[in-house]
Every structure is written in structure tokens, then in C-alpha cells.
Coordinates of C-alpha atoms in Angstrom, one line a residue:
Chain L
M5 CA 58.2 -46.9 210.3
I6 CA 60.2 -50.0 210.1
A7 CA 58.5 -52.9 212.1
E8 CA 60.3 -54.3 215.0
L9 CA 61.9 -57.6 214.5
T10 CA 60.2 -60.8 216.1
A11 CA 62.4 -63.0 218.3
S12 CA 62.4 -65.7 215.6
N13 CA 63.8 -63.1 212.8
L14 CA 66.5 -61.9 215.3
D15 CA 67.4 -65.5 215.7
I16 CA 67.7 -65.9 212.2
L17 CA 69.9 -62.6 211.4
N18 CA 72.0 -63.2 214.5
S19 CA 72.8 -66.8 213.0
L20 CA 74.2 -65.3 209.8
T21 CA 78.1 -65.4 209.4
E22 CA 77.6 -62.1 207.3
S23 CA 77.7 -59.0 209.0
L24 CA 74.4 -56.9 208.8
F25 CA 72.9 -53.7 210.0
T26 CA 69.7 -51.8 209.2
V27 CA 69.2 -47.9 209.1
D28 CA 66.0 -45.9 209.0
K29 CA 65.3 -43.1 206.6
E30 CA 67.5 -40.7 208.6
F31 CA 70.2 -43.2 208.3
R32 CA 69.9 -44.1 212.0
I33 CA 71.1 -47.5 213.0
L34 CA 68.1 -49.7 214.0
F35 CA 69.6 -53.1 214.2
M36 CA 73.0 -54.7 214.0
N37 CA 73.6 -58.4 213.9
S38 CA 76.0 -60.6 216.1
A39 CA 78.4 -60.9 213.1
A40 CA 78.8 -57.2 212.8
E41 CA 79.1 -56.7 216.5
K42 CA 81.9 -59.3 216.5
L43 CA 83.7 -57.8 213.5
T44 CA 83.2 -54.0 214.5
G45 CA 83.5 -54.2 218.2
F46 CA 80.6 -52.1 218.5
N47 CA 77.3 -53.1 220.8
L48 CA 73.8 -52.6 219.4
K49 CA 72.5 -51.1 222.6
D50 CA 75.3 -48.3 222.1
V51 CA 74.8 -47.4 218.7
K52 CA 71.1 -47.9 218.1
G53 CA 69.7 -44.5 217.2
K54 CA 72.9 -43.2 216.1
I55 CA 73.6 -42.1 212.5
C56 CA 75.7 -44.7 210.9
K57 CA 78.2 -42.4 209.4
R58 CA 79.0 -41.3 212.8
V59 CA 79.4 -44.9 214.0
F60 CA 81.1 -46.3 211.2
E61 CA 82.9 -43.5 209.5
C62 CA 82.8 -45.2 206.3
D63 CA 84.8 -43.8 203.7
L64 CA 82.0 -44.0 201.0
C65 CA 79.7 -41.8 203.3
L66 CA 80.5 -38.5 202.0
N67 CA 80.3 -39.0 198.1
D68 CA 79.5 -42.7 197.4
C69 CA 77.1 -44.0 200.2
A70 CA 76.0 -47.5 199.2
I71 CA 72.4 -46.9 200.5
V72 CA 72.2 -43.7 198.5
K73 CA 73.3 -45.6 195.4
A74 CA 70.9 -48.4 195.9
L75 CA 68.2 -45.6 196.5
E76 CA 69.2 -43.7 193.3
S77 CA 69.5 -46.9 191.0
R78 CA 66.4 -48.7 192.5
T79 CA 68.4 -51.6 192.7
A80 CA 70.7 -53.3 195.3
V81 CA 74.3 -52.6 195.0
S82 CA 76.9 -55.4 195.7
N83 CA 80.5 -55.9 196.3
L84 CA 81.5 -52.4 197.0
R85 CA 84.9 -52.1 198.6
S86 CA 85.1 -49.6 201.5
V87 CA 86.9 -48.9 204.8
I88 CA 85.1 -48.6 208.2
S89 CA 86.2 -47.7 211.5
K90 CA 85.9 -50.4 214.4
N91 CA 85.0 -49.3 218.0
D92 CA 88.7 -49.3 218.9
G93 CA 89.7 -46.9 216.3
T94 CA 91.1 -49.2 213.9
K95 CA 90.1 -49.4 210.3
I96 CA 89.1 -52.6 208.5
E97 CA 88.8 -53.1 204.7
I98 CA 85.3 -54.5 203.9
K99 CA 83.3 -55.6 200.9
L100 CA 79.6 -54.6 201.4
N101 CA 76.2 -54.8 199.8
A102 CA 73.2 -52.5 200.5
S103 CA 69.5 -52.5 199.5
I104 CA 66.7 -50.4 200.2
L105 CA 63.7 -51.1 202.6
N106 CA 60.4 -50.1 201.3
N107 CA 57.1 -49.7 202.7
D108 CA 53.9 -51.3 201.3
L109 CA 53.5 -48.3 199.0
G110 CA 57.0 -48.8 197.7
E111 CA 58.2 -45.6 199.5
P112 CA 61.9 -45.9 200.7
I113 CA 61.8 -46.2 204.6
G114 CA 65.4 -47.4 205.3
G115 CA 68.4 -49.4 204.2
V116 CA 70.1 -52.7 204.9
V117 CA 73.9 -53.0 204.6
T118 CA 75.6 -56.5 204.7
F119 CA 79.2 -56.7 204.8
N120 CA 82.4 -58.9 205.3
E121 CA 85.8 -58.2 205.8
Y122 CA 87.5 -58.1 202.6
D123 CA 89.7 -60.9 201.8
T124 CA 93.3 -59.3 200.9
K125 CA 94.4 -62.7 199.8
N126 CA 94.0 -63.4 195.8
R127 CA 93.1 -59.9 194.9
V128 CA 94.1 -57.9 192.1
E129 CA 96.5 -55.2 193.3
P130 CA 94.9 -51.7 192.7
I131 CA 96.0 -49.4 189.9
E132 CA 97.3 -46.1 191.2
S133 CA 95.2 -43.4 190.0
F134 CA 95.2 -39.5 190.2
F135 CA 91.9 -38.5 191.6
G136 CA 90.4 -41.4 189.8
I137 CA 92.1 -41.0 186.5
V138 CA 94.4 -43.8 185.3
G139 CA 97.2 -43.1 183.0
F140 CA 100.9 -42.8 183.2
T141 CA 101.9 -41.3 179.8
N142 CA 103.7 -38.0 179.6
S143 CA 100.7 -36.3 178.4
M144 CA 98.6 -37.4 181.4
L145 CA 101.4 -36.5 183.8
D146 CA 101.3 -33.0 182.3
I147 CA 97.7 -32.9 183.2
Y148 CA 98.2 -34.0 186.7
N149 CA 101.1 -31.6 187.2
L150 CA 99.0 -28.8 185.6
I151 CA 95.9 -29.6 188.1
N152 CA 98.4 -29.3 191.1
E153 CA 99.8 -26.1 189.8
I154 CA 96.6 -24.5 189.7
S155 CA 95.2 -25.6 192.9
L156 CA 95.3 -22.3 194.5
S157 CA 93.7 -20.7 191.6
N158 CA 90.1 -19.9 191.0
A159 CA 90.5 -19.1 187.3
A160 CA 88.0 -20.4 184.8
V161 CA 89.1 -23.8 183.2
L162 CA 88.3 -25.1 179.6
I163 CA 88.8 -28.8 179.0
E164 CA 89.0 -29.9 175.3
G165 CA 89.2 -33.4 174.2
E166 CA 87.3 -36.1 172.2
T167 CA 84.2 -38.0 173.5
G168 CA 85.1 -40.5 176.0
T169 CA 88.5 -39.1 176.9
G170 CA 87.6 -38.5 180.6
K171 CA 87.1 -34.9 180.7
E172 CA 84.6 -34.9 183.5
L173 CA 87.2 -36.9 185.4
V174 CA 89.6 -34.1 184.8
A175 CA 87.0 -31.6 186.0
N176 CA 86.2 -33.6 189.0
A177 CA 90.1 -33.7 189.8
I178 CA 90.3 -29.8 189.4
Q179 CA 87.7 -29.2 191.8
A180 CA 89.0 -31.9 194.3
N181 CA 92.2 -30.4 194.2
S182 CA 91.0 -26.6 194.6
L183 CA 90.5 -24.5 197.3
R184 CA 86.7 -24.9 196.8
R185 CA 86.9 -28.4 197.3
E186 CA 84.6 -28.3 200.5
N187 CA 82.0 -26.4 198.7
C188 CA 79.2 -27.0 196.5
Y189 CA 80.2 -28.7 193.0
L190 CA 77.3 -28.9 190.5
K191 CA 77.3 -30.4 187.1
V192 CA 75.2 -29.2 183.9
N193 CA 75.1 -30.7 180.7
C194 CA 74.3 -27.8 178.2
S195 CA 73.1 -30.1 175.6
S196 CA 70.4 -31.6 177.7
F197 CA 68.0 -28.5 177.8
S198 CA 66.2 -26.4 175.5
Q199 CA 67.4 -22.8 175.7
E200 CA 64.5 -21.8 178.0
L201 CA 65.1 -24.5 180.4
L202 CA 69.0 -24.0 180.3
A203 CA 68.3 -20.3 181.4
S204 CA 66.0 -21.5 184.0
E205 CA 68.2 -24.2 185.1
L206 CA 71.4 -22.1 185.5
F207 CA 69.8 -18.8 186.7
G208 CA 66.7 -19.8 188.3
H209 CA 63.2 -18.3 187.5
V210 CA 60.4 -16.6 189.2
K211 CA 56.7 -17.7 189.5
G212 CA 55.1 -16.7 186.2
A213 CA 58.2 -16.4 184.2
F214 CA 56.8 -18.9 181.6
T215 CA 53.8 -21.3 181.5
D216 CA 55.2 -24.1 183.7
A217 CA 56.9 -21.6 185.9
K218 CA 54.5 -22.2 188.9
E219 CA 56.9 -21.2 191.7
D220 CA 60.1 -19.3 192.3
R221 CA 63.1 -21.7 191.6
I222 CA 66.5 -21.2 192.4
G223 CA 69.3 -21.7 189.7
R224 CA 72.5 -23.8 189.7
F225 CA 74.6 -20.7 190.0
E226 CA 72.9 -19.4 193.0
L227 CA 73.1 -23.1 194.6
A228 CA 76.7 -23.1 193.7
D229 CA 77.8 -19.8 195.1
S230 CA 81.2 -20.0 196.5
G231 CA 81.7 -23.5 194.9
T232 CA 82.4 -24.8 191.4
I233 CA 80.0 -25.4 188.4
F234 CA 80.9 -27.9 185.6
L235 CA 79.4 -26.8 182.4
D236 CA 79.7 -30.0 180.0
E237 CA 79.3 -29.7 176.3
I238 CA 79.6 -25.9 176.5
A239 CA 79.5 -25.7 172.7
E240 CA 76.1 -26.6 172.6
M241 CA 75.0 -23.7 174.5
P242 CA 72.6 -21.7 172.6
H243 CA 74.3 -18.5 171.2
S244 CA 71.7 -16.1 173.4
M245 CA 72.7 -17.8 176.5
Q246 CA 76.5 -17.5 175.8
I247 CA 76.3 -13.7 176.5
Q248 CA 74.7 -14.4 179.9
L249 CA 77.2 -16.8 180.8
L250 CA 79.8 -14.1 179.7
R251 CA 78.5 -11.8 182.0
V252 CA 78.6 -14.2 185.1
L253 CA 82.3 -14.7 184.1
Q254 CA 83.0 -11.2 183.9
E255 CA 81.0 -9.5 186.6
G256 CA 79.5 -12.6 188.6
T257 CA 76.0 -11.3 188.1
F258 CA 72.8 -12.4 186.3
E259 CA 69.1 -12.2 186.9
R260 CA 66.5 -15.0 187.3
V261 CA 64.2 -15.7 184.3
G262 CA 61.4 -13.2 184.6
E263 CA 63.0 -11.0 187.3
A264 CA 64.7 -7.8 187.3
I265 CA 66.7 -8.1 190.3
T266 CA 70.4 -8.5 189.7
R267 CA 72.0 -11.2 191.9
K268 CA 75.7 -11.6 192.4
V269 CA 77.6 -15.0 192.8
D270 CA 81.2 -16.3 193.1
V271 CA 81.1 -19.3 191.2
R272 CA 84.2 -21.0 189.6
I273 CA 83.4 -22.3 186.1
I274 CA 85.0 -25.4 184.6
A275 CA 83.7 -25.9 180.8
A276 CA 84.2 -29.0 178.7
T277 CA 83.8 -29.7 175.0
N278 CA 84.4 -32.4 172.6
R279 CA 84.0 -30.0 169.7
N280 CA 86.7 -27.6 168.0
L281 CA 85.7 -24.2 169.5
T282 CA 88.0 -22.4 167.1
D283 CA 85.9 -23.9 164.3
A284 CA 82.6 -23.1 166.2
I285 CA 83.9 -19.5 166.6
R286 CA 84.7 -19.1 162.8
E287 CA 81.1 -20.7 161.8
G288 CA 79.5 -18.1 164.3
R289 CA 78.3 -20.6 166.7
F290 CA 80.5 -19.8 169.7
R291 CA 81.3 -16.2 170.9
Q292 CA 84.9 -15.5 170.8
D293 CA 84.9 -13.2 173.9
L294 CA 83.4 -16.3 175.9
Y295 CA 86.1 -18.6 174.4
Y296 CA 88.8 -16.3 175.9
R297 CA 87.1 -15.8 179.1
L298 CA 86.7 -19.7 179.4
N299 CA 90.0 -20.4 178.3
V300 CA 92.0 -18.7 181.0
I301 CA 93.5 -22.4 181.8
P302 CA 93.1 -24.6 178.8
F303 CA 93.3 -28.5 179.3
H304 CA 93.5 -31.0 176.4
V305 CA 92.7 -34.5 177.3
P306 CA 94.4 -36.8 174.4
P307 CA 92.6 -39.5 172.7
L308 CA 93.5 -42.8 173.8
R309 CA 95.2 -43.8 170.5
E310 CA 97.8 -41.2 171.4
R311 CA 98.5 -42.8 174.7
L312 CA 98.8 -46.5 173.8
N313 CA 100.9 -47.0 176.9
D314 CA 97.9 -46.3 179.0
I315 CA 95.7 -49.0 177.7
P316 CA 97.4 -51.8 179.9
P317 CA 96.9 -50.0 183.1
L318 CA 93.5 -48.6 181.9
T319 CA 92.5 -52.4 181.1
K320 CA 93.7 -53.5 184.6
H321 CA 91.7 -50.8 186.2
F322 CA 88.5 -51.7 184.5
I323 CA 89.2 -55.4 185.4
Q324 CA 89.1 -54.4 188.9
K325 CA 86.0 -52.3 188.7
F326 CA 84.0 -55.3 187.0
N327 CA 85.4 -58.0 189.4
L328 CA 83.6 -56.1 192.0
Q329 CA 80.5 -55.6 190.0
Y330 CA 80.3 -58.9 188.7
N331 CA 81.6 -60.5 191.6
K332 CA 84.4 -62.4 189.6
N333 CA 88.1 -62.6 190.2
I334 CA 89.9 -62.1 186.7
I335 CA 93.5 -61.2 187.3
D336 CA 94.5 -60.2 183.9
I337 CA 94.0 -60.1 180.2
D338 CA 95.9 -62.4 177.8
D339 CA 98.6 -61.3 175.5
D340 CA 96.5 -61.9 172.5
A341 CA 93.4 -60.1 173.5
M342 CA 95.8 -57.2 174.9
E343 CA 97.5 -57.1 171.3
I344 CA 94.1 -56.8 169.7
L345 CA 93.3 -53.7 172.2
M346 CA 96.6 -52.2 171.4
N347 CA 95.8 -52.3 167.6
H348 CA 92.4 -50.8 168.1
D349 CA 92.0 -47.1 167.3
F350 CA 89.4 -46.5 169.9
P351 CA 87.3 -43.7 168.5
G352 CA 85.1 -43.7 171.6
N353 CA 88.5 -43.6 173.7
V354 CA 88.4 -44.8 177.4
R355 CA 84.7 -45.1 177.5
E356 CA 85.0 -47.4 174.5
L357 CA 87.7 -49.5 176.2
E358 CA 85.6 -49.7 179.5
N359 CA 82.6 -51.0 177.4
I360 CA 84.8 -53.6 175.8
I361 CA 86.1 -54.8 179.1
E362 CA 82.6 -55.0 180.4
Y363 CA 81.5 -57.0 177.4
T364 CA 84.3 -59.5 177.9
F365 CA 83.4 -59.8 181.4
V366 CA 80.0 -60.9 180.6
R367 CA 81.2 -63.4 177.9
T368 CA 84.3 -64.7 179.4
K369 CA 84.2 -68.4 180.3
K370 CA 87.6 -68.6 182.0
D371 CA 88.0 -68.0 185.7
H372 CA 91.1 -65.7 185.8
S373 CA 91.8 -64.1 182.7
I374 CA 90.1 -62.5 179.7
C375 CA 90.9 -64.2 176.2
R376 CA 90.6 -62.8 172.8
C377 CA 87.4 -65.0 172.0
S378 CA 85.6 -63.1 174.6
L379 CA 86.3 -59.7 172.8
P380 CA 83.6 -58.2 170.8
C381 CA 83.4 -59.4 167.1
F382 CA 84.3 -56.1 165.6
L383 CA 87.5 -56.4 167.2
K384 CA 88.8 -59.9 166.9
Q385 CA 89.7 -61.9 164.0
D386 CA 88.2 -65.3 163.5
I387 CA 90.8 -67.2 165.6
N388 CA 90.2 -69.6 168.4
C389 CA 91.7 -69.2 171.9
G390 CA 95.0 -71.0 172.2
K391 CA 96.0 -70.8 168.4
R392 CA 98.3 -68.0 168.4
K393 CA 99.1 -66.1 165.2
M394 CA 102.6 -67.2 163.7
K395 CA 104.7 -64.2 162.9
V396 CA 108.2 -64.0 161.8
E397 CA 109.8 -60.8 163.6
K398 CA 112.8 -59.0 162.5
K399 CA 115.6 -58.8 165.1
I400 CA 115.3 -55.5 166.5
T401 CA 117.8 -53.6 168.7
A402 CA 117.5 -50.7 170.9
D403 CA 119.9 -48.8 168.7
I404 CA 117.9 -49.7 165.5
L405 CA 114.8 -48.6 167.1
L406 CA 116.2 -45.3 168.4
T407 CA 117.6 -44.4 165.0
M408 CA 114.2 -45.1 163.3
L409 CA 112.4 -43.2 165.9
K410 CA 114.5 -40.2 165.4
E411 CA 114.3 -40.5 161.4
N412 CA 110.5 -40.5 161.7
K413 CA 110.4 -37.8 164.3
W414 CA 109.0 -40.2 167.1
N415 CA 105.9 -41.0 164.9
K416 CA 105.4 -44.5 166.3
K417 CA 102.9 -45.4 163.5
K418 CA 105.5 -44.8 160.9
V419 CA 108.0 -46.5 162.5
A420 CA 105.8 -49.6 163.0
E421 CA 105.0 -49.5 159.2
S422 CA 108.6 -49.3 158.4
L423 CA 109.4 -52.4 160.5
N424 CA 106.5 -54.1 159.4
V425 CA 105.1 -54.9 162.7
N426 CA 102.0 -53.8 164.3
R427 CA 101.6 -51.0 167.1
S428 CA 101.3 -53.4 169.8
T429 CA 104.7 -55.1 169.0
L430 CA 106.4 -51.8 168.8
W431 CA 105.1 -50.8 172.1
R432 CA 106.5 -54.0 173.5
Y433 CA 110.0 -53.3 172.0
L434 CA 109.7 -49.8 173.4
K435 CA 108.9 -51.2 176.9
E436 CA 111.5 -53.9 176.5
F437 CA 114.3 -51.2 175.7
N438 CA 113.0 -48.8 178.2
I439 CA 112.6 -46.2 175.6
E440 CA 109.8 -43.5 176.3
Chain H
M7 CA 65.7 -40.1 202.5
L8 CA 68.2 -38.7 199.9
A9 CA 67.5 -35.2 201.6
N10 CA 68.6 -36.7 204.9
Y11 CA 71.8 -38.1 203.4
H12 CA 72.8 -34.6 202.0
F13 CA 71.9 -32.9 205.2
I14 CA 74.0 -35.4 207.4
N15 CA 76.8 -34.8 204.9
R16 CA 76.3 -31.0 205.2
K17 CA 75.6 -30.6 201.5
Y18 CA 72.9 -28.0 201.8
C19 CA 72.4 -27.1 198.3
N20 CA 72.0 -30.6 197.2
A21 CA 69.5 -31.2 200.1
I22 CA 67.4 -28.0 199.2
P23 CA 65.6 -29.5 196.0
E24 CA 65.1 -32.9 197.9
L25 CA 63.6 -31.2 200.8
E26 CA 61.4 -29.1 198.8
V27 CA 60.1 -31.7 196.9
E28 CA 59.4 -33.7 200.2
L29 CA 57.6 -30.6 201.6
F30 CA 55.6 -30.4 198.4
K31 CA 54.6 -34.0 199.0
N32 CA 53.8 -33.6 202.6
P33 CA 53.3 -29.7 203.6
S34 CA 52.9 -30.6 207.3
N35 CA 56.3 -32.3 207.8
N36 CA 57.8 -29.8 210.2
I37 CA 61.0 -31.9 210.6
N38 CA 61.6 -31.1 206.9
K39 CA 60.8 -27.5 207.4
K40 CA 63.3 -27.6 210.3
K41 CA 66.2 -28.7 208.2
L42 CA 65.2 -26.7 205.1
I43 CA 65.6 -23.5 207.1
I44 CA 69.2 -24.2 207.9
C45 CA 69.8 -25.1 204.4
Y46 CA 68.4 -21.8 203.1
T47 CA 70.4 -19.8 205.5
Q48 CA 73.5 -21.8 204.2
S49 CA 72.6 -21.0 200.5
D50 CA 72.3 -17.3 200.5
N51 CA 68.7 -17.6 200.4
L52 CA 68.0 -16.0 203.7
Q53 CA 64.5 -14.4 202.8
K54 CA 63.2 -17.9 202.2
A55 CA 64.8 -19.2 205.2
I56 CA 63.0 -16.2 207.4
D57 CA 59.7 -17.0 205.8
L58 CA 59.9 -20.7 206.5
F59 CA 61.1 -19.9 209.9
I60 CA 58.2 -17.9 211.0
D61 CA 55.8 -20.5 209.4
L62 CA 57.3 -23.0 211.7
L63 CA 57.4 -20.6 214.9
L64 CA 53.7 -20.3 214.3
Q65 CA 53.0 -23.9 213.8
D66 CA 55.5 -25.6 216.2
I67 CA 57.9 -23.2 218.0
D68 CA 59.0 -25.9 220.4
L69 CA 60.2 -28.2 217.7
I70 CA 63.2 -25.4 217.0
I71 CA 63.4 -24.7 220.7
D72 CA 63.6 -28.4 222.1
T73 CA 66.4 -29.3 219.5
D74 CA 68.4 -32.1 220.8
V75 CA 71.5 -31.0 219.0
E76 CA 73.7 -34.1 219.6
Y77 CA 70.9 -36.6 218.9
E78 CA 69.6 -34.7 215.6
D79 CA 73.2 -34.3 214.5
C80 CA 72.2 -30.5 214.1
P81 CA 74.8 -28.4 212.4
C82 CA 73.8 -25.2 213.9
P83 CA 76.7 -25.1 216.7
D84 CA 79.2 -25.5 213.8
L85 CA 77.6 -23.0 211.7
I86 CA 77.4 -20.4 214.4
A87 CA 81.0 -20.7 215.4
M88 CA 81.9 -20.2 212.0
L89 CA 79.9 -17.1 211.6
E90 CA 80.8 -15.8 215.1
N91 CA 84.6 -16.3 214.3
K92 CA 83.8 -14.7 210.9
T93 CA 85.2 -18.0 209.1
I94 CA 82.1 -17.5 206.9
K95 CA 81.0 -13.9 206.0
R96 CA 77.8 -12.4 205.1
E97 CA 77.1 -9.4 203.0
S98 CA 75.4 -7.2 205.8
E99 CA 75.5 -7.0 209.5
L100 CA 71.7 -7.4 209.4
N101 CA 71.7 -10.6 207.5
L102 CA 74.4 -12.0 209.7
F103 CA 72.4 -11.1 213.0
I104 CA 69.2 -12.6 211.5
E105 CA 71.0 -15.7 210.4
L106 CA 72.6 -16.1 213.8
G107 CA 69.2 -15.4 215.4
I108 CA 67.7 -18.4 213.4
L109 CA 70.6 -20.7 214.0
W110 CA 70.8 -19.9 217.8
L111 CA 67.3 -20.7 218.4
Y112 CA 68.1 -24.5 217.6
C113 CA 70.6 -24.3 220.5
D114 CA 69.8 -21.4 222.8
R115 CA 66.5 -19.3 223.1
N116 CA 68.0 -16.5 224.9
E117 CA 70.9 -16.2 222.4
S118 CA 68.7 -16.2 219.6
V119 CA 66.5 -13.4 220.9
K120 CA 69.7 -11.4 221.6
Y121 CA 70.6 -11.6 217.8
F122 CA 67.1 -10.7 216.6
L123 CA 67.1 -7.7 219.0
H124 CA 70.6 -6.6 217.5
A125 CA 69.2 -6.9 214.1
R126 CA 65.7 -5.0 214.9
K127 CA 67.9 -2.2 216.1
L128 CA 69.5 -2.0 212.6
E129 CA 65.8 -2.0 211.0
P130 CA 63.3 -1.4 213.4
S131 CA 60.5 -1.3 210.9
N132 CA 61.3 -4.9 209.4
K133 CA 58.0 -6.6 209.9
S134 CA 59.5 -10.0 209.8
L135 CA 61.7 -9.1 212.7
N136 CA 59.1 -7.9 214.7
T137 CA 56.9 -11.0 214.0
I138 CA 59.8 -13.4 214.9
L139 CA 60.4 -11.5 218.1
N140 CA 56.6 -11.3 219.3
L141 CA 56.4 -15.1 218.7
L142 CA 59.6 -15.8 220.7
Q143 CA 58.6 -13.4 223.5
Q144 CA 55.0 -15.2 223.6
S145 CA 56.7 -18.7 223.8

């Protein structure tokens, strides 16, 4: 139990300009300070004992509750942006922090949330995204269109793409846009388990099925019944497990490990891999029949080097994300730094870009922009900030560019080489001349 | 605490493992049992729900009967409406009646008994049903 606040503690909390409320372990409001009452229009006496979600209707409640994030990360979370409802029904945008209240034994007994109305001035305009995916190149727009087209389908989906391209985000978008969006959605990384554990994880087991099976355990397929399951790194699934997965796909049936009872489920499967499954089939590591069953609706997420135009919006997106995380107000990245990013191959794709931006946030000394000197060493040349590289550029016209693009079958790398310019310069020309 | 979060958000299949762990740590926590029964009914785990339901009836039947639906944010009225309107379907009439019997006890004892009696008509020799009805009639 959380101890009642003393009068002096109450005075202190009520003197804060920051809004604050606390909840118990059932997420019932225990206390709300005067600033919170003023900002939201709720009175403590009316909301005390009520579940915070029902009072504030925060948009993070369903999937990204700040208190749960603090609970799971075992650390306070800060600067989350959210929208809550006021007592009069209007919405306000807030910035909030949350932390967990523990008892003397270190067990969680509640949470505390502090928040302020979000200052809409001086903020970076949010980048539009498709279910959290940022990217506006044609290849990404094709993916969004396909996700919309299959929204009424329950067919299996196979997502292929290099590591770090955002396959899981695509899977999330497919699920969130499907008929099963309100139902259970579970994720399993097939490479994280041994064969025996994976079977138990997916299909469950009965007591005594193996040494550590001390009681019956329900598997992910049963838990996800009528919902969706995301099987990441499907190529790593042991061969003997593949036949069991094939049966689930064909008949919807399986048995728990150590049990003879056949169970039936209705689960949509979304699988993903960064491997070339055709090679895996040829090498006998992946079943061809399973491949065809999974590959009903195929997606290929392109590597970042094939969608250079997405680097600037993705960079802005990560700047926004890390502004909140690191409590900074970086507005943009300077041209030199962007040029370096545009010329990098990104073998780790979007994840690598995200890591690079986070690195620059830690290192940058400027208040509002990221400069090239804060980029990781492996990216930059040894040039100090402000000393721009002098370069003679040819006079390029839209006609010349179009002709060269046609001659080189739109291979931008070859065109850049022919013009003796780097890829970022070519990208700038294309943008300037409005050539897609 | 995580279990409560999933339960509030009606993510029953996510709440189950959390509640099971909590119950393993503290087997006498009947509040968690009360929630876990509902979760089991919504995750196609009716037998586990029945077993735990009987266990709780034996230990503290009033904890279910005296549920304050609004204060406890109980999902049973919504679930009952969906089952009775056939928005969600069950594989057999017997399972449907048992599930409704369990869920109604959180809202209305008489309705609960009515559904358990319907279920017993379908399977008179069902030991669990007889146990439940005996316990309800004694209460």
C-alpha cells in the first residue's frame, strides 16, 4: 500500500507548477496535485479511486502506457508526448514523465506521472508516417498500397528484406490495418529458442513433457487464437519444426508437446526473414512447401541505399524521437552532415541510420543542428565544422540529366559516376529539377 | 502491476502469463484468481477457467457475487453482451452456457444459475457443473 501523504508533503506537491498524479498498482488514481487539477479541470475528490485510463483517456494507454514503460525498463521515462482528455471533453497535448513507486522490498506498488502542456512553439514539425513507417519513395508507397489492399485478407504474409530495413514495422502495419487488429498479436523470434523450447513456446506443453515442464503451459498459437502471430527470422526455424508450422498453416491444427490431443486454432501468420529463402530451399535448410504456404502475400522491404530520398525524412524522424528522449531541441542536420549520410551505403539500413543519429545527439555541442563533426568517425572525413569542401560542379540541366538517366536505364549510381558527382549531389539535382 | 495493465486494456492473452506468475508467487491472492478466470474464458481455455472458478467458489464465493462491476472495471457485462448477441461465438452450446454462467456470476447470481442449469441439461453427469451448482445453491 502507498502511504497516505502528510499535510506538509501535500503542500509541497500542490506548490509545484508541474502537474502530477499518482496511481496504485491497479492504476487507480490516488492523488492529483493542484496544477493537474487546474490543467485538466478534474477534481481529485471526483477521480480518486478511478482507473487513470478511464479519466484521462490518454492516447498512450492502450499500447504505450508510460507507467508500463517505466515498469518494464526499470527506469523512469521522460518527455513522452501524448494527448489527454480534459474534464470538459477537449483534448490537450502534453509532455509527460513517469516512474514507478516501489515498496521497501523493491516491488512495484504504483506509479507517478508528471506532465505539462506541450509547448507547441519551437517544435519540429512531425514527419508523417504510415503506421509508424517513414518513407516516401515509390518502393515504400507500393508497400503502403499493398498493405491497404490486403486489409480484408487473412492470408499468410512473408516479409523479406535485409536486416534493419523495418520488417517488423511492416508486420505491425499489416496487423494494425487488418480485420484482426483488435485481437491478440504476438511476436516470436524463431532464432531465440532451441528446437525444444521453440516447440513449447509455439505449441505449449503438458506437465512432464520434458525435464523442466513442471506444469501445463499454453503456447503462443493458442494464446493468439483469432489473432495474429509474427514469426521473425523464420529461416532460422529448425527443419523439424517447419513441418509442424506447415500443418498449422494448412489445417490450423497442432498438439502441445507431450500431448496427443489435437487442437485447432485460427491464427494469421506473418513471417519475416533477412535471408534469401530461395537459397535456403536449394540448400535444403527450408521446406519448399512451407515457403509457398507462407509466401501467399509477399513483401520485399528495400534496403536504405535503394531509397536514398528517404534518408532526409528518416533523419528528421529520428531527430524528433531523440529530441524527446534526450530533452534537446535539434531542428535539423546541416548540409555537410546530410551529404555524408547520403553517400553512405548503410549496410545496417534504417537501424544503422537511427544509431548514427542517436550517436550525434550524444556528441553534438550545437543547440539546434547536427554538424558533420558529431558524426561517427567511420563516416566522416577529417574536416572541421565550417570548412566546407570546395568543389567544381558541372553546369547540369534537367535535359542533360534526363538524357543520362535514360541512357543508363535510371541507374543513378552510374549517372553520378558519369557526371563525376557524388550520389547526394545527384539526389539534390533530381529534387531541384523535380525528377523522380 | 503489468497484469492489471493488460486486464484494464482487455488484452486477456497478455494478462494470463502475468497473472499466473503473480498467482504462483502468492497462491492465496483471490483478486488475481478472479481476473484470471475471466482471462481463461476469453483465451479458449475454458477448462482452466472452470477449475479456477470452482477453486474460488470454495474459498470465497462472495468475492465474485459481490463484484462492483463499475468500480472494478469488470469486463463481464460487455463480454456477456457479445456472447448473447453472438458477436463472439463458441464451438459448442455447452461451452457457451458454462462461459455465460461463469461471467454472469460477476453480475447477477440468478442469471448465472440459469445458465449453469441450461448447461447441466446438456450434460447431466458433468461433475464440474454439479459441483458449481451445489456451491451456488448453498451460497
